[in-house]
XYZ file of C-alpha atoms in Angstrom:
149
model
C -86.546 -19.657 -68.067
C -86.916 -17.503 -70.901
C -87.637 -18.235 -74.331
C -84.452 -15.958 -75.768
C -81.631 -17.295 -73.132
C -82.612 -20.219 -74.286
C -82.055 -19.944 -78.253
C -78.640 -17.320 -76.483
C -77.144 -21.619 -75.100
C -78.218 -23.651 -77.685
C -75.495 -20.778 -80.367
C -72.650 -20.743 -77.291
C -73.288 -24.244 -77.701
C -73.220 -25.031 -80.896
C -70.359 -22.465 -81.334
C -68.179 -24.549 -78.763
C -68.798 -28.216 -80.747
C -67.588 -26.526 -84.171
C -65.349 -24.749 -82.061
C -63.587 -28.433 -81.148
C -64.615 -29.811 -84.083
C -62.961 -27.967 -85.868
C -59.015 -28.121 -84.632
C -58.911 -31.563 -84.070
C -60.438 -33.110 -88.272
C -58.468 -30.592 -90.308
C -55.144 -32.500 -88.594
C -56.099 -36.256 -89.502
C -55.187 -37.462 -92.871
C -57.547 -38.866 -94.971
C -57.727 -42.649 -96.959
C -59.509 -43.149 -100.635
C -60.235 -46.811 -100.526
C -61.959 -48.602 -103.013
C -63.935 -52.257 -102.020
C -64.484 -55.117 -104.039
C -68.348 -53.680 -105.998
C -65.317 -50.989 -107.500
C -67.278 -47.990 -104.993
C -65.468 -45.664 -103.964
C -64.712 -44.210 -100.267
C -63.130 -41.689 -98.494
C -62.328 -41.366 -94.780
C -60.304 -41.024 -91.651
C -58.786 -44.184 -90.612
C -57.335 -46.524 -92.227
C -59.074 -49.055 -95.457
C -59.763 -52.559 -93.943
C -58.394 -55.875 -95.651
C -61.317 -56.283 -97.378
C -60.574 -52.715 -98.932
C -57.605 -51.711 -101.436
C -55.523 -48.744 -100.650
C -55.973 -46.262 -103.694
C -54.033 -43.275 -101.385
C -53.226 -41.467 -98.198
C -53.263 -37.467 -97.578
C -52.580 -35.707 -94.489
C -53.095 -31.983 -94.933
C -50.891 -29.339 -92.617
C -52.009 -26.857 -91.002
C -53.974 -23.882 -93.044
C -51.568 -21.654 -93.528
C -51.852 -17.817 -91.247
C -54.366 -15.860 -91.630
C -52.942 -12.507 -93.677
C -51.361 -8.876 -91.414
C -54.308 -7.190 -93.222
C -56.797 -7.662 -95.144
C -57.682 -5.407 -99.087
C -61.081 -4.270 -97.780
C -61.447 -2.073 -100.621
C -62.101 -2.747 -104.664
C -59.475 0.275 -105.276
C -57.136 -1.507 -102.317
C -57.477 -4.422 -103.999
C -57.188 -3.759 -107.619
C -53.801 -1.885 -106.740
C -52.530 -4.750 -104.996
C -53.551 -6.682 -107.378
C -51.624 -5.109 -110.244
C -48.458 -4.484 -107.614
C -48.466 -8.937 -107.901
C -48.379 -9.976 -110.947
C -45.765 -9.878 -113.335
C -45.331 -6.793 -115.398
C -45.499 -7.441 -119.185
C -42.571 -5.664 -120.582
C -43.595 -3.231 -123.313
C -42.806 -2.540 -126.420
C -40.841 0.756 -125.528
C -38.669 -0.534 -123.899
C -38.486 -3.361 -126.342
C -35.459 -2.755 -129.140
C -35.288 -4.882 -132.542
C -32.448 -7.370 -133.188
C -29.388 -5.921 -134.928
C -27.544 -7.347 -137.986
C -24.194 -7.689 -135.179
C -22.517 -10.452 -135.619
C -21.986 -9.997 -131.959
C -25.154 -9.775 -130.775
C -25.155 -8.058 -128.137
C -27.866 -8.390 -124.774
C -29.555 -5.359 -123.828
C -30.836 -4.535 -120.084
C -34.681 -4.503 -120.303
C -33.496 -1.665 -117.474
C -31.086 1.089 -116.936
C -30.508 1.316 -113.572
C -30.949 -1.710 -111.899
C -30.078 -1.286 -108.464
C -32.799 1.705 -108.628
C -35.372 -0.245 -109.400
C -34.735 -2.306 -107.119
C -34.032 0.966 -103.870
C -37.824 1.785 -105.899
C -39.515 -0.850 -104.920
C -37.915 -1.844 -101.450
C -38.882 1.728 -100.432
C -42.175 1.189 -102.413
C -42.660 -2.513 -100.130
C -41.953 -0.188 -96.719
C -43.747 2.421 -97.717
C -46.999 -0.022 -97.555
C -45.298 -1.343 -95.055
C -45.906 1.759 -92.413
C -49.283 2.928 -93.452
C -50.813 -0.750 -93.946
C -54.576 0.040 -94.462
C -54.673 3.435 -93.583
C -53.210 3.846 -97.579
C -55.208 5.720 -100.537
C -54.593 5.438 -104.063
C -53.362 9.330 -104.083
C -50.456 6.961 -102.534
C -49.987 3.697 -104.491
C -50.373 5.900 -106.788
C -47.320 8.555 -106.647
C -45.387 4.518 -104.644
C -46.038 3.137 -107.737
C -44.549 5.812 -110.662
C -41.725 6.243 -108.926
C -40.857 2.267 -109.420
C -42.443 2.750 -112.876
C -40.091 5.279 -114.110
C -37.106 3.351 -111.886
C -37.400 0.108 -113.750
C -38.514 0.969 -117.191
């Protein structure tokens, strides 16, 4: 048996062991036990009668992986901007008048137009996936910005 095939079998064996161990390990609850000496012990089995149980945590399974991962730094910035809440600008904020009725001024000219622009942008992003470029993202964001001002 050659040295390269032996190394390949070791890699395959290691992958199988990691896959088997990680599939069963993630579903076990974790028990934090405090011994008589004051030491904390973390274990997957319930605490012994000589130990005090501080807490037990059952971890949920991992969430599903996202469908499309952002690859370029430019797309990452665009995605972060889309997810972060926008702060109101001073341009759209009016000072309160001295009227006794206290009128409420909407930040959006037309809330329905703003919602339509956001929906169109999200649908376009879903349709294009990772094949969108900066110019397309900029154009869609400008439309949303104009509708939601």
